Amino acid sequence: AFGVIADIQYADAEDGYDFSGTRRRYYRQSLKLLRDAVAAWVAERPPLAFVLQLGDSIDGLNARSGAAEGALARVLAALGRLRVPVLHAWGNHELYNFSRARLARTGLGSRPAGAAAMAGDCQAYHFSPAARFRVVVLDAYDLSVLGRVPDSPRYQESLRLLREKNPNDNLNSPAGLEEPRFVEFNGGFSQAQLDWFNEVLKFSDENQEKVVVMGHLPVHPDASDRVSLAWNYEDALSVIHSHRCVVCFLAGHLHDGAYCLDHHGVHHLTLEGVIETPPESNAFGTIYVYEDKMILKGRGRISDRVMHF
């Protein structure tokens, strides 16, 4: 069994609204909801094997007020009550607050014992918490203009791709775009990461493993809206569908949550975000893994779900 939570986006700030001005965001309360989730996970028997934090642990507001280090310390302290590994995806809000180099040196760059990471500064790795079961963490902002030095080749490559697809003055605006996912707050997977991912899945196929993949951005249009998707989601799907082992892709980013079962039998579960969850509710879950299925026990805004393999 393992815990799942997404888009905590904590900031020591009064409630606010999303960029459209219509969705309330409970910045301070999100830390309390995280602590409540941790308390519930700590009490689980038998104990959990690990917890997945699907990205956007602190909000971009912190960067503007110089509070990023303190906010992250509070989130990591809450998660530190867990006596099991916590796996972190990096989201756009982490990258509003920290450079990639700095993030790698925080608790968000930690990996469980025995994890095998991709070479370079890509935050992609995999580990096996149980026999014939593997978890792969993908870096959905490997291609991105966020968190990278503007004169770096990867930044230039990402900016070129973004400008080619998005002629708007504001690169965070999807207005009028044929492919509205090409906005600055999204990102994508480099070819090197896709090649690495393909090799990991090849190994899992050969060893008859079941694989759960997680990344901050959804990779299936039916598990998202048209905007909140990885830039090159088709490339990631193509790798997943060329193997038999992947049973589930877990993502955050879309605070409403979404779900679909694709034509290859892969479950795409996008979790509701803590940040837009009213204080009297919550948004986290526990996933119990069996030979032939996974059962999600959701809390608050997250529904229960049975996902057969």
mmCIF file of C-alpha atoms in Angstrom, residues 10-179:
data_model
loop_
_atom_site.group_PDB
_atom_site.id
_atom_site.type_symbol
_atom_site.label_atom_id
_atom_site.label_comp_id
_atom_site.label_asym_id
_atom_site.label_seq_id
_atom_site.Cartn_x
_atom_site.Cartn_y
_atom_site.Cartn_z
ATOM 1 C CA TYR A 10 1.353 25.732 0.649
ATOM 2 C CA ALA A 11 2.058 29.398 1.371
ATOM 3 C CA ASP A 12 1.722 31.359 4.591
ATOM 4 C CA ALA A 13 -0.777 33.683 2.919
ATOM 5 C CA GLU A 14 -4.454 34.627 3.030
ATOM 6 C CA ASP A 15 -6.817 32.669 0.782
ATOM 7 C CA GLY A 16 -6.696 33.771 -2.839
ATOM 8 C CA TYR A 17 -7.906 32.728 -6.267
ATOM 9 C CA ASP A 18 -6.503 30.956 -9.322
ATOM 10 C CA PHE A 19 -5.373 32.906 -12.420
ATOM 11 C CA SER A 20 -8.955 33.023 -13.729
ATOM 12 C CA GLY A 21 -10.105 34.622 -10.464
ATOM 13 C CA THR A 22 -12.871 32.043 -9.978
ATOM 14 C CA ARG A 23 -11.335 29.184 -7.960
ATOM 15 C CA ARG A 24 -10.597 29.731 -4.280
ATOM 16 C CA ARG A 25 -7.167 28.669 -3.044
ATOM 17 C CA TYR A 26 -6.654 27.873 0.645
ATOM 18 C CA TYR A 27 -2.914 28.592 0.993
ATOM 19 C CA ARG A 28 -2.537 28.342 4.776
ATOM 20 C CA GLN A 29 -5.059 25.542 5.240
ATOM 21 C CA SER A 30 -3.218 23.296 2.784
ATOM 22 C CA LEU A 31 -0.503 22.636 5.396
ATOM 23 C CA LYS A 32 -3.118 21.553 7.937
ATOM 24 C CA LEU A 33 -4.697 19.228 5.355
ATOM 25 C CA LEU A 34 -1.251 17.755 4.633
ATOM 26 C CA ARG A 35 -0.679 17.169 8.360
ATOM 27 C CA ASP A 36 -4.093 15.469 8.611
ATOM 28 C CA ALA A 37 -3.174 13.230 5.650
ATOM 29 C CA VAL A 38 0.151 12.308 7.270
ATOM 30 C CA ALA A 39 -1.591 11.487 10.579
ATOM 31 C CA ALA A 40 -4.008 9.176 8.724
ATOM 32 C CA TRP A 41 -1.142 7.462 6.865
ATOM 33 C CA VAL A 42 0.911 7.013 10.055
ATOM 34 C CA ALA A 43 -2.070 5.229 11.638
ATOM 35 C CA GLU A 44 -2.509 2.774 8.724
ATOM 36 C CA ARG A 45 -1.976 -0.891 9.581
ATOM 37 C CA PRO A 46 -0.126 -2.636 8.099
ATOM 38 C CA PRO A 47 2.108 0.395 7.522
ATOM 39 C CA LEU A 48 2.448 1.963 4.088
ATOM 40 C CA ALA A 49 5.484 1.147 1.933
ATOM 41 C CA PHE A 50 5.937 4.727 0.643
ATOM 42 C CA VAL A 51 4.092 7.942 -0.253
ATOM 43 C CA LEU A 52 3.930 9.720 -3.629
ATOM 44 C CA GLN A 53 3.866 13.529 -3.578
ATOM 45 C CA LEU A 54 2.836 14.430 -7.110
ATOM 46 C CA GLY A 55 4.335 17.911 -7.304
ATOM 47 C CA ASP A 56 3.548 21.567 -6.521
ATOM 48 C CA SER A 57 4.253 21.095 -2.814
ATOM 49 C CA ILE A 58 4.578 24.866 -2.240
ATOM 50 C CA ASP A 59 3.018 27.765 -4.136
ATOM 51 C CA GLY A 60 4.730 30.263 -6.441
ATOM 52 C CA LEU A 61 3.528 33.041 -4.089
ATOM 53 C CA ASN A 62 6.448 32.120 -1.818
ATOM 54 C CA ALA A 63 8.999 33.264 -4.396
ATOM 55 C CA ARG A 64 7.518 36.767 -4.442
ATOM 56 C CA SER A 65 7.592 37.092 -0.664
ATOM 57 C CA GLY A 66 11.019 35.485 -0.165
ATOM 58 C CA ALA A 67 9.422 32.687 1.860
ATOM 59 C CA ALA A 68 10.267 29.671 -0.324
ATOM 60 C CA GLU A 69 12.835 28.050 2.001
ATOM 61 C CA GLY A 70 10.599 28.378 5.061
ATOM 62 C CA ALA A 71 7.493 27.116 3.262
ATOM 63 C CA LEU A 72 9.318 24.072 1.906
ATOM 64 C CA ALA A 73 10.815 23.345 5.343
ATOM 65 C CA ARG A 74 7.285 23.245 6.843
ATOM 66 C CA VAL A 75 5.989 20.885 4.143
ATOM 67 C CA LEU A 76 9.002 18.581 4.473
ATOM 68 C CA ALA A 77 8.687 18.617 8.287
ATOM 69 C CA ALA A 78 5.039 17.481 7.971
ATOM 70 C CA LEU A 79 6.029 14.687 5.569
ATOM 71 C CA GLY A 80 8.987 13.848 7.827
ATOM 72 C CA ARG A 81 6.585 12.346 10.370
ATOM 73 C CA LEU A 82 6.248 9.435 7.959
ATOM 74 C CA ARG A 83 8.763 6.678 8.609
ATOM 75 C CA VAL A 84 8.658 5.582 4.974
ATOM 76 C CA PRO A 85 10.189 7.011 1.766
ATOM 77 C CA VAL A 86 8.384 9.942 0.156
ATOM 78 C CA LEU A 87 8.831 10.193 -3.622
ATOM 79 C CA HIS A 88 8.534 13.682 -5.077
ATOM 80 C CA ALA A 89 7.596 14.759 -8.592
ATOM 81 C CA TRP A 90 8.715 18.285 -9.498
ATOM 82 C CA GLY A 91 5.953 20.626 -10.658
ATOM 83 C CA ASN A 92 5.864 24.148 -12.066
ATOM 84 C CA HIS A 93 5.410 25.703 -8.596
ATOM 85 C CA GLU A 94 8.624 24.141 -7.254
ATOM 86 C CA LEU A 95 10.373 25.671 -10.277
ATOM 87 C CA TYR A 96 8.864 29.124 -9.642
ATOM 88 C CA ASN A 97 10.597 29.010 -6.265
ATOM 89 C CA PHE A 98 13.903 27.248 -6.928
ATOM 90 C CA SER A 99 16.346 26.536 -9.734
ATOM 91 C CA ARG A 100 16.675 22.878 -10.691
ATOM 92 C CA ALA A 101 20.159 22.810 -9.178
ATOM 93 C CA ARG A 102 18.836 24.133 -5.855
ATOM 94 C CA LEU A 103 15.819 21.770 -5.884
ATOM 95 C CA ALA A 104 18.118 18.781 -6.271
ATOM 96 C CA ARG A 105 19.801 19.752 -2.982
ATOM 97 C CA THR A 106 16.523 20.028 -1.037
ATOM 98 C CA GLY A 107 14.466 17.181 0.395
ATOM 99 C CA LEU A 108 12.537 17.201 -2.897
ATOM 100 C CA GLY A 109 15.642 15.756 -4.566
ATOM 101 C CA SER A 110 15.792 12.744 -2.228
ATOM 102 C CA ARG A 111 15.357 9.200 -3.536
ATOM 103 C CA PRO A 112 14.563 5.925 -1.778
ATOM 104 C CA ALA A 113 17.361 3.452 -1.057
ATOM 105 C CA GLY A 114 18.117 1.318 -4.092
ATOM 106 C CA ALA A 115 16.577 3.755 -6.592
ATOM 107 C CA ALA A 116 18.243 3.920 -10.020
ATOM 108 C CA ALA A 117 18.326 7.432 -11.456
ATOM 109 C CA MET A 118 18.792 8.723 -14.958
ATOM 110 C CA ALA A 119 22.153 10.404 -15.549
ATOM 111 C CA GLY A 120 22.405 14.202 -15.611
ATOM 112 C CA ASP A 121 20.069 16.680 -13.951
ATOM 113 C CA CYS A 122 16.854 14.962 -14.995
ATOM 114 C CA GLN A 123 14.724 14.076 -11.942
ATOM 115 C CA ALA A 124 13.702 10.648 -13.296
ATOM 116 C CA TYR A 125 14.312 7.430 -11.385
ATOM 117 C CA HIS A 126 12.763 4.078 -10.564
ATOM 118 C CA PHE A 127 12.705 1.632 -7.681
ATOM 119 C CA SER A 128 11.113 -1.669 -6.764
ATOM 120 C CA PRO A 129 9.320 -1.588 -3.377
ATOM 121 C CA ALA A 130 8.099 -5.203 -3.718
ATOM 122 C CA ALA A 131 8.740 -8.262 -5.871
ATOM 123 C CA ARG A 132 7.521 -7.803 -9.473
ATOM 124 C CA PHE A 133 6.350 -4.247 -8.782
ATOM 125 C CA ARG A 134 8.157 -1.089 -9.898
ATOM 126 C CA VAL A 135 7.537 2.638 -9.539
ATOM 127 C CA VAL A 136 8.906 5.056 -12.149
ATOM 128 C CA VAL A 137 9.106 8.794 -11.428
ATOM 129 C CA LEU A 138 9.237 10.953 -14.570
ATOM 130 C CA ASP A 139 10.457 14.545 -14.843
ATOM 131 C CA ALA A 140 7.704 16.374 -16.746
ATOM 132 C CA TYR A 141 9.726 19.638 -16.715
ATOM 133 C CA ASP A 142 12.861 18.174 -18.241
ATOM 134 C CA LEU A 143 11.858 20.285 -21.273
ATOM 135 C CA SER A 144 10.871 23.619 -19.742
ATOM 136 C CA VAL A 145 11.848 27.248 -19.466
ATOM 137 C CA LEU A 146 11.222 27.060 -15.700
ATOM 138 C CA GLY A 147 14.112 26.541 -13.293
ATOM 139 C CA ARG A 148 16.836 26.604 -15.963
ATOM 140 C CA VAL A 149 19.528 29.172 -16.724
ATOM 141 C CA PRO A 150 18.421 31.169 -19.823
ATOM 142 C CA ASP A 151 21.701 30.586 -21.676
ATOM 143 C CA SER A 152 21.586 26.787 -21.214
ATOM 144 C CA PRO A 153 20.947 24.611 -24.298
ATOM 145 C CA ARG A 154 17.899 22.929 -22.686
ATOM 146 C CA TYR A 155 16.310 26.317 -21.895
ATOM 147 C CA GLN A 156 16.898 27.512 -25.474
ATOM 148 C CA GLU A 157 15.478 24.277 -26.930
ATOM 149 C CA SER A 158 12.373 24.565 -24.696
ATOM 150 C CA LEU A 159 11.834 28.257 -25.508
ATOM 151 C CA ARG A 160 12.105 27.539 -29.256
ATOM 152 C CA LEU A 161 9.463 24.809 -29.001
ATOM 153 C CA LEU A 162 7.186 27.004 -26.890
ATOM 154 C CA ARG A 163 7.424 30.031 -29.198
ATOM 155 C CA GLU A 164 6.879 27.858 -32.281
ATOM 156 C CA LYS A 165 3.565 26.631 -30.812
ATOM 157 C CA ASN A 166 2.503 29.726 -28.848
ATOM 158 C CA PRO A 167 2.596 33.160 -30.550
ATOM 159 C CA ASN A 168 0.960 34.920 -27.566
ATOM 160 C CA ASP A 169 2.843 37.732 -25.809
ATOM 161 C CA ASN A 170 2.011 36.012 -22.542
ATOM 162 C CA LEU A 171 3.423 32.491 -22.859
ATOM 163 C CA ASN A 172 1.212 31.384 -19.960
ATOM 164 C CA SER A 173 -1.882 32.145 -22.034
ATOM 165 C CA PRO A 174 -3.482 29.336 -24.097
ATOM 166 C CA ALA A 175 -5.850 31.839 -25.783
ATOM 167 C CA GLY A 176 -6.448 31.015 -29.448
ATOM 168 C CA LEU A 177 -3.966 28.114 -29.537
ATOM 169 C CA GLU A 178 -4.651 25.046 -31.641
ATOM 170 C CA GLU A 179 -2.674 23.048 -29.058
#
